[in-house]
Amino acid sequence: MADSAPADRRGGFGRGRGRGGRGRGRGRRGDEKTEWVPVTKLGRLVKAGKIKNMEEIYTFSLPVKEYQIVDYFLPSLKDEVMKIMPVQKQTRAGQRTRFKAFVVIGDADGHVGLGVKCSKEVATAIRGAIILAKLSVIPVRRGYWGTALGEPHTVPCKVTGKCGSAMCRLIPAPKGTGLVAAPTPKKVLQLAGITDCYTTSRGSTRTLGNFVKATFAAIGNTYGFLTPDLWTETEFTKGPYQEHTDFLAVKQRK
Amino acid sequence: MSHSDTDSDVSELDQRELSEAITSDKWAPQLGYCEEPETPLTADTYPSKSGGKPAWLNPEHILDVEQTTCGNCNEPMVLLLQLYTPEDEPAEAFHRAVYVFCCKNGGCHKQDWTQCFKVYRSQLPRENPYYPPPENEENEDDDVAIDFTPKQFTKPKECVICGVAGTKACGKCQTTYYCSRQHQMVDWNSCGHKLYCNTNDPNREKEETKLRSARLFSEMEIVSEPEGQGEDGKEEEEQKEHTKKESGEKSNETALALRGDEAYENTEVDVDQAFLKFQLKIGMYPDQVIRYERVEYDMPDREPLWVQQGQKPSLVPACDRCGGPRTFEFQILSTLLNYLGISHVADDSLDWGALYVYTCKHNCPTSPDVFVPEYLWKQDFSAEGMKF
């Protein structure tokens, strides 16, 4: 059943029987899974090593369509399945059940992602959600509550995020406070790498999907907030697609 | 998929698509992969290859540079790939090849990509003056002497750079042929002809071929295999069989109930449905470069595997020879760009999502010409990423 194509078709394009081209070499079976063949231009640049880190992709807001790019830069991402929710749809023959998986992924050092996927099998839903979570990884800005001593440990300012009716507010906390939050946002904040934080929430926080998305939005807003130390004007740098053009132009002239 | 489907779930196919997914195994597309050539890719081996110079099916009549000039920059194009796609019917398409030419200048593609690609179809009947008819499988035991003498003709001169008709010659040595002034300049300045013209240097051949082939795309052979179900597909099938056996006749009606508001507060993920479907298919065999859909006769006209929802061809023009419709034959994926040996760093480097080639459905006869132009459509990836 595996090779379900007609038996007399091996290699070759076209409909002429038994002619036109050979099949693949047999020796290559082993590395089929490990080799990543990039599909998008960004993927090709990443594979060639032209992009140094994830932050370059964030600076130029380049859309990431291949999760292997995120794997390449952040190999130490840990995923956490928040919930598997069965959802049903009414059909003529009864109800059709599918499973919705919520997965939060993060490296506990400034990157966090959230993925939601619905599928007929639980394993497929989790696998798909992990991939979507990797594609949605965003940077987390951390700051200080008081004196800028040691590493940043909390959110830089009060940020809030809302999804549906669930609202989540993050407030800076002094070192050693820990995460004062409900279990759901606590897991997300842990994976984001925020060590101390006060939280407040409102609305229907029982709807886990919306609550997690609200926390995720709040964390995402940390880099969207203009604080006084960002008041200095930034010099725009060339994007990764443009950076090397001059270098190449010189090279080709030789 | 309409926007009311907010779960972005690819496996939620409606009944028609579901049955199509099951029966599509009969018409599973042929996938093409790039590999290092095992034997030299000459015309008598009927190769399918990417890059390099074209291996002309019809050795007597080859393309002119006017037919392979970019409409934007007026530079000659290079061969992107050629596929050998033999047919059993009609009889004049026993040998059939499709050539795709592409402008190497990425800037032209950004400007107006419709001028940067040219597709040509060429075919020969079984009895032709150039190649002996292949042995019939039934007559393997009989020692039938094949009475074939190839036609004697003057082999047309090919441009040493790109392989199309070389109508111009080097003014100095008169033995090196070019298709156009641009290629003559390139050979003189960058490929060492300035040094080697009229010399008998022993390194000449090696150096010149190396420099000249650097002007084209890297030459690779395209091998093919039908699309199977992939590793995950097999696993899922087994899982489904297993759960069906376990649960037996028990229906799930009473097991799970809708929980209050949760069913209605659905989270939305704003990703292009077509792209998700594309990724799923590609994920099974990630290094494929070609998807060839015309695998059987009398199969319905298939839609290609789109890479985004928008940017679809509005109207594929009919064949200019016979007036018949053009249908989708094969698509070239962006994974081919990894095998061409070009740089991807510049802003205007060559890039596409997928190239869809539409050819005459009935393979109408090409005479009196040898090459018939066909239609190509390009789709880019949508510029959106994940949105929350």
XYZ file of C-alpha atoms in Angstrom:
642
model
C 0.000 0.000 0.000
C 2.940 2.272 0.601
C 4.036 2.643 -2.998
C 0.563 3.026 -4.300
C 1.525 4.212 -7.773
C 1.079 1.735 -10.635
C 3.724 -0.930 -10.508
C 5.168 -0.349 -13.947
C 6.000 3.284 -13.225
C 9.401 3.788 -11.748
C 11.335 6.715 -13.081
C 10.809 9.088 -15.921
C 8.369 11.819 -16.735
C 5.707 11.651 -19.378
C 3.222 8.940 -20.182
C 5.372 6.845 -22.498
C 5.670 3.402 -21.018
C 9.072 2.336 -19.832
C 11.020 5.216 -21.304
C 12.433 8.514 -20.214
C 14.751 8.817 -17.269
C 15.808 6.826 -14.292
C 14.674 6.675 -10.702
C 16.587 7.951 -7.725
C 19.877 6.477 -6.649
C 19.319 3.893 -3.971
C 22.108 4.884 -1.659
C 20.507 8.115 -0.506
C 17.759 6.721 1.672
C 19.559 7.321 4.946
C 19.779 11.092 5.023
C 16.321 11.863 3.693
C 14.997 13.144 6.982
C 17.971 15.077 8.264
C 18.761 17.256 5.260
C 16.765 20.492 5.163
C 16.207 21.817 1.653
C 15.151 25.447 2.009
C 12.121 26.555 0.072
C 12.072 30.296 0.701
C 14.788 32.828 0.021
C 15.240 33.509 3.711
C 15.715 29.804 4.281
C 18.437 29.715 1.673
C 20.205 32.653 3.258
C 19.996 31.063 6.689
C 21.330 27.750 5.443
C 24.209 29.538 3.754
C 24.990 31.244 7.034
C 24.425 34.781 5.787
C 22.143 35.637 8.692
C 23.821 35.726 12.081
C 20.948 35.419 14.496
C 17.221 35.638 14.996
C 17.449 39.315 15.905
C 18.397 40.215 12.349
C 15.166 38.654 11.161
C 13.212 40.608 13.770
C 14.855 43.910 12.928
C 13.663 43.767 9.351
C 10.350 42.038 10.109
C 11.033 39.331 7.570
C 8.242 36.770 7.419
C 9.426 33.366 8.551
C 7.705 30.575 6.688
C 9.989 27.640 7.492
C 10.276 26.392 11.032
C 13.746 24.998 10.351
C 15.005 28.586 10.350
C 13.966 28.942 13.974
C 15.455 25.543 14.785
C 18.719 26.670 13.287
C 19.064 29.743 15.493
C 17.368 28.504 18.636
C 18.163 24.849 19.044
C 17.360 24.865 22.767
C 13.651 25.581 22.495
C 11.470 23.692 24.970
C 7.832 23.067 24.243
C 4.999 22.744 26.663
C 1.587 21.410 25.738
C -0.846 23.618 27.586
C -4.024 21.820 26.742
C -5.619 19.308 24.428
C -9.188 20.326 23.859
C -11.679 18.181 21.986
C -13.891 20.227 19.707
C -16.863 18.905 17.854
C -18.747 19.717 14.737
C -22.251 18.561 14.049
C -22.589 16.451 10.915
C -25.475 14.445 9.499
C -23.905 11.259 10.801
C -23.474 12.527 14.355
C -20.613 14.537 15.723
C -17.145 14.758 14.321
C -14.535 15.221 17.009
C -11.174 16.773 16.515
C -8.479 17.688 18.964
C -7.115 21.163 19.432
C -3.620 21.417 20.848
C -2.158 24.529 22.479
C 1.606 24.509 22.611
C 3.866 27.183 24.064
C 7.515 27.043 23.134
C 10.391 29.017 24.576
C 14.039 28.976 25.457
C 13.721 30.750 28.845
C 16.021 33.440 27.517
C 13.997 35.974 25.615
C 12.143 33.988 22.932
C 8.655 32.570 23.152
C 6.138 31.246 20.688
C 2.576 30.003 20.710
C 0.985 27.484 18.385
C -2.582 26.257 18.072
C -3.499 23.359 15.819
C -6.576 21.266 15.372
C -6.456 17.775 13.948
C -8.194 14.438 13.980
C -5.365 12.756 15.856
C -3.811 14.087 19.029
C -0.255 13.391 17.932
C -0.733 15.218 14.641
C -2.256 18.182 16.419
C 0.654 18.420 18.822
C 3.199 18.071 16.052
C 1.482 20.720 13.977
C 1.131 23.038 16.927
C 4.843 22.787 17.690
C 5.643 23.822 14.145
C 3.239 26.756 14.281
C 4.682 27.740 17.640
C 8.170 27.784 16.176
C 7.011 30.013 13.342
C 5.523 32.496 15.771
C 8.558 32.962 18.031
C 8.910 36.573 19.122
C 11.564 38.347 21.193
C 10.845 39.351 24.779
C 12.193 42.572 26.165
C 13.182 42.348 29.801
C 14.093 45.180 32.100
C 14.610 46.094 35.731
C 12.265 47.005 38.534
C 14.715 49.322 40.236
C 18.472 49.659 39.881
C 20.001 48.248 36.736
C 22.130 45.707 38.592
C 22.913 42.299 37.060
C 20.795 40.786 34.319
C 17.324 42.021 33.427
C 14.771 39.978 35.269
C 11.322 41.488 34.788
C 9.216 43.281 32.216
C 10.476 46.796 31.474
C 7.142 48.485 32.140
C 3.484 47.693 32.701
C 2.209 45.951 29.570
C -1.142 44.477 28.790
C -2.583 42.128 26.246
C -6.134 41.263 25.383
C -7.787 38.503 23.437
C -11.521 37.977 23.409
C -12.623 38.962 26.860
C -9.473 37.712 28.600
C -7.092 40.466 29.532
C -3.681 39.965 31.084
C -1.547 42.705 32.577
C 2.138 42.306 33.478
C 3.675 44.591 36.061
C 7.379 44.841 36.926
C 8.390 43.198 40.201
C 11.560 43.402 42.309
C 14.129 40.648 42.136
C 13.243 37.580 44.076
C 9.495 38.007 43.787
C 9.052 35.171 41.367
C 6.078 34.908 39.069
C 2.862 35.968 40.809
C 0.431 34.574 38.272
C -2.118 31.934 37.543
C -0.682 28.617 36.340
C -1.429 29.335 32.692
C 0.405 32.648 32.253
C 3.037 31.423 34.691
C 4.125 28.705 32.290
C 4.270 31.160 29.409
C 6.309 33.660 31.409
C 8.697 30.963 32.569
C 9.363 29.906 29.004
C 9.841 33.522 28.007
C 12.616 33.970 30.530
C 10.912 36.467 32.816
C 11.828 35.609 36.385
C 9.852 38.167 38.379
C 6.476 39.609 37.520
C 3.160 40.641 39.077
C 0.101 39.874 36.990
C -3.496 40.905 36.921
C -6.137 39.370 34.751
C -9.708 40.056 33.917
C -12.431 38.546 31.846
C -13.152 34.922 31.157
C -9.756 33.436 31.911
C -11.229 29.943 31.851
C -11.095 30.085 28.080
C -7.529 28.922 27.982
C -7.015 29.677 24.303
C -7.782 33.350 24.761
C -5.973 33.645 28.056
C -2.745 32.275 26.652
C -3.033 34.501 23.626
C -3.615 37.510 25.862
C -0.432 36.773 27.817
C 1.408 36.210 24.582
C 0.215 39.556 23.275
C 1.279 41.248 26.488
C 4.756 39.751 26.229
C 4.915 40.802 22.612
C 4.102 44.370 23.565
C 7.292 44.666 25.605
C 9.216 45.464 22.465
C 6.462 47.669 21.164
C 6.682 50.122 24.069
C 8.768 53.264 23.604
C 10.716 53.854 26.804
C 12.956 56.903 27.348
C 16.156 54.968 26.729
C 14.987 54.326 23.187
C 14.555 58.015 22.458
C 17.872 58.319 20.614
C 17.492 58.188 16.855
C 18.479 54.899 15.269
C 20.520 54.621 12.133
C 18.791 52.370 9.643
C 20.969 49.526 8.526
C 20.650 47.637 5.303
C 18.567 44.508 5.301
C 20.140 41.091 4.850
C 19.120 41.086 1.221
C 20.862 44.372 0.566
C 23.826 44.147 2.883
C 25.993 42.069 0.660
C 25.026 43.507 -2.713
C 27.954 45.930 -2.819
C 30.348 43.196 -1.830
C 29.097 40.963 -4.606
C 29.188 43.726 -7.201
C 32.859 44.287 -6.460
C 33.593 40.576 -6.620
C 31.992 40.075 -10.003
C 33.873 42.859 -11.671
C 37.180 41.087 -11.132
C -11.470 27.284 2.130
C -13.736 30.093 3.280
C -12.731 32.281 6.174
C -15.324 30.778 8.456
C -12.873 27.927 8.924
C -10.823 29.592 11.592
C -8.768 26.681 12.739
C -6.381 26.700 9.800
C -6.495 22.949 9.782
C -5.391 21.310 6.613
C -6.815 17.934 7.506
C -10.328 19.349 7.576
C -11.127 18.465 3.975
C -14.705 18.328 2.799
C -16.102 15.135 1.347
C -15.131 15.819 -2.249
C -11.562 16.687 -1.443
C -11.284 13.763 0.918
C -12.274 11.277 -1.762
C -9.918 13.004 -4.155
C -7.110 12.581 -1.664
C -7.744 8.861 -1.534
C -8.079 8.297 -5.275
C -5.225 10.655 -6.082
C -2.872 7.817 -5.335
C -3.763 6.416 -8.726
C -2.626 9.680 -10.248
C 0.172 10.457 -7.850
C 2.462 13.000 -9.473
C 5.988 12.142 -10.481
C 8.426 14.006 -8.295
C 11.724 15.159 -9.749
C 14.941 15.296 -7.761
C 18.304 16.766 -8.660
C 21.236 14.414 -8.658
C 24.761 14.353 -9.922
C 24.771 12.906 -13.430
C 25.955 9.301 -13.577
C 26.689 9.308 -17.291
C 27.331 12.302 -19.544
C 24.036 13.933 -20.399
C 24.112 13.799 -24.187
C 21.134 13.995 -26.484
C 21.054 10.302 -27.380
C 20.453 9.389 -23.746
C 17.282 11.544 -23.777
C 18.204 13.312 -20.557
C 16.144 15.315 -18.121
C 18.447 17.873 -16.617
C 18.733 21.269 -15.026
C 21.299 23.842 -15.982
C 24.173 23.387 -18.380
C 23.711 23.622 -22.123
C 20.596 22.236 -23.788
C 20.828 18.681 -25.097
C 18.837 19.116 -28.308
C 16.321 16.388 -29.074
C 16.300 17.328 -32.720
C 19.999 17.680 -33.522
C 19.495 19.245 -36.911
C 17.312 22.200 -35.974
C 18.117 24.084 -32.802
C 16.802 27.273 -31.267
C 17.918 30.688 -32.413
C 19.000 33.350 -30.008
C 16.024 35.500 -31.015
C 13.795 32.886 -29.419
C 15.748 32.891 -26.171
C 16.252 36.582 -25.552
C 14.949 38.223 -22.409
C 12.297 40.788 -23.207
C 13.551 43.149 -20.512
C 17.314 43.288 -20.818
C 17.716 41.811 -24.325
C 20.398 39.464 -23.087
C 20.351 35.843 -24.199
C 18.741 33.534 -21.669
C 20.213 30.315 -20.331
C 18.659 26.887 -19.980
C 16.915 26.460 -16.655
C 15.905 22.869 -17.222
C 14.773 20.424 -19.861
C 12.550 17.424 -19.317
C 12.255 14.410 -21.559
C 8.561 13.557 -21.489
C 7.769 10.826 -24.003
C 4.171 10.080 -24.916
C 2.551 6.973 -26.329
C -0.022 8.912 -28.293
C -0.073 10.882 -30.591
C 2.496 9.099 -32.689
C 4.484 12.220 -33.486
C 5.139 12.792 -29.783
C 6.932 9.494 -29.217
C 9.987 11.503 -28.288
C 9.113 14.758 -26.564
C 11.112 17.339 -24.696
C 10.204 20.547 -22.920
C 12.862 23.240 -22.574
C 12.566 26.066 -20.052
C 14.833 29.074 -20.530
C 15.296 31.739 -17.919
C 17.040 35.071 -17.712
C 19.902 34.923 -15.277
C 19.563 38.570 -14.327
C 17.451 38.745 -11.184
C 16.641 42.390 -11.748
C 14.652 41.528 -14.866
C 12.464 39.208 -12.858
C 11.637 41.971 -10.429
C 10.767 44.264 -13.302
C 8.499 42.086 -15.412
C 8.872 38.381 -14.961
C 6.623 37.477 -17.887
C 9.446 38.409 -20.235
C 12.054 36.392 -18.402
C 10.897 32.850 -19.085
C 10.468 30.983 -22.336
C 9.196 27.437 -22.682
C 9.537 25.364 -25.836
C 8.195 21.947 -26.716
C 9.910 19.773 -29.254
C 8.897 16.318 -30.385
C 9.893 13.538 -32.746
C 8.002 10.478 -33.959
C 9.275 6.959 -33.351
C 10.493 6.714 -36.917
C 12.725 9.714 -37.273
C 15.916 10.387 -39.169
C 18.111 10.874 -36.110
C 17.675 8.073 -33.616
C 17.144 4.366 -34.178
C 13.722 3.195 -33.067
C 13.997 1.622 -29.630
C 13.576 -2.122 -29.400
C 10.050 -3.312 -28.898
C 9.716 -5.189 -25.645
C 7.815 -8.087 -27.225
C 10.513 -8.692 -29.805
C 13.335 -9.010 -27.317
C 13.993 -12.614 -28.149
C 13.956 -12.175 -31.907
C 17.190 -11.016 -33.358
C 15.662 -8.459 -35.631
C 18.372 -6.532 -37.381
C 17.552 -2.875 -37.061
C 17.904 -1.347 -40.453
C 18.633 2.216 -39.496
C 21.080 4.700 -40.855
C 21.039 8.148 -39.293
C 20.499 11.039 -41.622
C 23.578 12.811 -42.804
C 23.413 16.515 -42.156
C 25.725 19.311 -41.207
C 25.591 19.668 -37.475
C 24.518 23.222 -36.678
C 27.068 25.314 -34.868
C 26.265 25.922 -31.236
C 27.204 28.944 -29.173
C 30.036 27.888 -26.889
C 28.493 29.721 -23.989
C 24.800 28.908 -24.024
C 24.267 26.193 -26.617
C 21.758 27.820 -28.978
C 22.500 28.363 -32.678
C 25.916 29.943 -33.092
C 25.507 32.172 -36.108
C 28.393 34.489 -35.367
C 32.029 33.484 -35.200
C 35.050 34.944 -33.494
C 36.611 37.424 -35.884
C 40.139 36.362 -35.100
C 40.158 32.559 -35.138
C 36.900 31.891 -37.010
C 36.557 28.587 -35.163
C 34.620 29.622 -32.069
C 30.921 30.318 -32.529
C 28.570 32.541 -30.610
C 24.885 33.276 -30.711
C 25.147 36.978 -30.097
C 27.513 39.849 -29.565
C 26.932 39.746 -25.817
C 28.193 36.193 -25.540
C 31.148 36.956 -27.735
C 32.114 39.792 -25.383
C 31.633 37.585 -22.350
C 33.816 34.842 -23.808
C 36.512 37.307 -24.784
C 36.686 39.141 -21.475
C 35.637 36.733 -18.754
C 36.114 33.250 -20.165
C 39.656 33.616 -21.267
C 39.215 33.620 -25.026
C 41.331 36.742 -25.172
C 44.258 34.712 -23.909
C 43.585 31.474 -25.679
C 42.368 32.594 -29.071
C 44.495 30.966 -31.767
C 46.804 29.334 -29.241
C 47.536 25.699 -28.683
C 47.835 25.868 -24.945
C 47.324 22.415 -23.331
C 45.309 23.956 -20.476
C 43.042 25.761 -22.883
C 40.207 23.213 -23.025
C 39.961 22.755 -19.291
C 40.145 26.425 -18.404
C 37.733 27.531 -21.090
C 35.103 24.915 -20.250
C 35.351 25.749 -16.574
C 34.904 29.465 -17.094
C 32.200 29.059 -19.699
C 30.111 26.680 -17.638
C 30.260 29.197 -14.795
C 28.097 31.465 -16.951
C 25.297 28.922 -16.901
C 23.424 27.196 -14.117
C 25.105 24.148 -12.578
C 24.337 21.034 -14.547
C 22.432 18.342 -12.656
C 20.396 15.393 -13.772
C 16.724 15.288 -12.830
C 15.633 11.843 -11.723
C 12.101 11.011 -10.815
C 9.918 8.863 -8.645
C 6.194 8.744 -8.086
C 4.925 10.409 -4.958
C 4.251 7.957 -2.193
C 2.626 8.698 1.106
C 5.732 9.667 3.017
C 6.864 8.388 6.371
C 4.295 10.346 8.376
C 1.509 9.429 6.014
C 2.176 5.731 6.553
C 2.319 6.250 10.281
C -0.984 8.091 10.310
C -2.651 5.391 8.243
C -1.471 2.759 10.679
C -2.664 4.821 13.624
C -6.071 5.274 12.073
C -6.401 1.546 11.424
C -5.374 0.879 14.996
C -7.857 3.278 16.578
C -10.633 1.979 14.345
C -9.935 -1.531 15.520
C -9.835 -0.498 19.156
C -12.957 1.633 19.230
C -14.938 -0.797 17.114
C -18.523 0.180 16.466
C -18.744 2.604 19.379
C -19.657 6.062 18.246
C -18.381 9.126 20.030
C -21.701 10.852 20.441
C -22.042 10.637 24.183
C -18.359 10.683 25.051
C -17.640 14.380 24.624
C -19.920 17.322 25.029
C -19.511 20.931 24.092
C -18.256 22.901 27.033
C -20.041 26.155 27.475
C -18.383 29.049 25.759
C -15.230 27.266 24.783
C -16.537 26.033 21.502
C -17.277 29.527 20.290
C -14.187 31.372 21.471
C -12.011 29.982 18.717
C -8.520 31.328 18.301
C -7.609 32.508 14.846
C -4.368 31.975 13.081
C -3.965 34.051 9.978
C -1.853 31.919 7.661
C -2.501 31.318 3.989
C -4.420 28.024 3.638
C -2.880 27.208 0.292
C 0.590 27.626 1.696
C -0.120 25.294 4.617
C -1.342 22.651 2.188
C 1.775 23.200 0.099
C 4.040 22.765 3.108
C 2.281 19.589 4.115
C 2.808 18.044 0.680
C 6.386 19.184 0.388
C 7.184 18.048 3.904
C 6.765 14.429 2.862
C 9.614 14.675 0.353
C 11.452 17.898 1.094
C 14.079 17.741 -1.627
C 11.742 17.483 -4.595
C 12.228 20.043 -7.338
C 9.629 19.065 -9.963
C 6.040 17.949 -9.639
C 4.888 16.327 -12.878
C 1.140 15.847 -13.012
C 0.446 14.295 -16.406
C 0.919 10.714 -15.367
C -1.982 8.917 -17.073
C -4.193 9.315 -20.090
C -7.830 10.209 -19.492
C -7.181 11.758 -16.133
C -9.082 14.911 -15.214
C -7.268 18.216 -15.534
C -5.534 18.712 -12.252
C -4.896 21.912 -10.365
C -1.257 22.475 -9.510
C -0.050 22.661 -5.926
C -0.340 26.389 -5.377
C 2.035 28.143 -3.000
C -0.325 30.953 -2.140
C -3.961 31.791 -2.551
C -3.486 34.842 -4.689
C -1.446 35.406 -7.822
C -3.065 32.605 -9.781
C -3.150 32.754 -13.580
C -6.401 34.326 -14.653
C -6.521 32.839 -18.121
C -4.128 30.361 -19.640
C -3.968 31.150 -23.363
C -4.925 28.437 -25.809
C -2.304 26.726 -27.930
C -1.451 28.934 -30.905
C -0.998 25.969 -33.239
C -4.139 23.976 -32.857
C -6.298 26.345 -30.826
C -6.833 23.610 -28.274
C -6.627 24.234 -24.534
C -3.427 24.294 -22.603
C -3.428 22.250 -19.444
C -1.125 22.090 -16.493
C 1.757 19.732 -17.074
C 4.348 20.266 -14.362
C 5.616 22.782 -11.835
C 9.100 23.779 -10.851
C 9.552 24.413 -7.134
C 11.795 26.932 -5.447
C 13.921 24.095 -4.099
C 15.562 23.964 -7.540
C 17.239 27.281 -6.710
C 19.438 25.427 -4.241
C 20.897 23.342 -7.046
C 21.550 26.059 -9.633
C 24.773 27.308 -8.121
C 23.727 30.955 -7.848
C 24.112 33.388 -5.016
C 20.994 34.172 -3.018
C 22.281 37.070 -1.021
C 21.592 40.022 -3.277
C 18.259 41.766 -3.169
C 17.603 40.950 -6.812
C 18.880 37.406 -6.895
C 16.739 34.879 -8.722
C 13.751 33.813 -6.654
C 10.294 32.374 -7.157
C 7.668 30.429 -5.234
C 6.810 28.024 -8.029
C 6.774 28.028 -11.847
C 3.805 26.346 -13.513
C 4.186 25.106 -17.078
C 1.061 24.754 -19.198
C 1.346 22.879 -22.498
C -0.977 21.929 -25.303
C -3.289 19.213 -24.091
C -3.296 17.267 -27.329
C 0.406 17.606 -28.135
C -0.405 18.994 -31.538
C 2.173 18.421 -34.277
C 4.923 20.984 -34.380
C 5.679 20.944 -38.122
C 6.722 22.966 -40.021
C 8.532 24.368 -36.981
C 10.592 22.278 -34.628
C 9.866 24.237 -31.454
C 6.484 25.345 -30.192
C 6.273 27.989 -27.485
C 4.300 27.111 -24.385
C 3.047 29.013 -21.374
C 4.606 29.520 -17.952
C 3.191 31.176 -14.858
C 5.138 32.220 -11.803
C 3.859 32.445 -8.252
C 5.777 34.012 -5.398
C 5.321 33.182 -1.760
C 2.948 35.537 -0.053
C 4.716 38.188 1.918
C 2.857 37.402 5.128
C 4.229 35.483 8.013
C 2.414 34.352 11.101
C -0.015 36.801 12.577
C -1.786 36.659 15.877
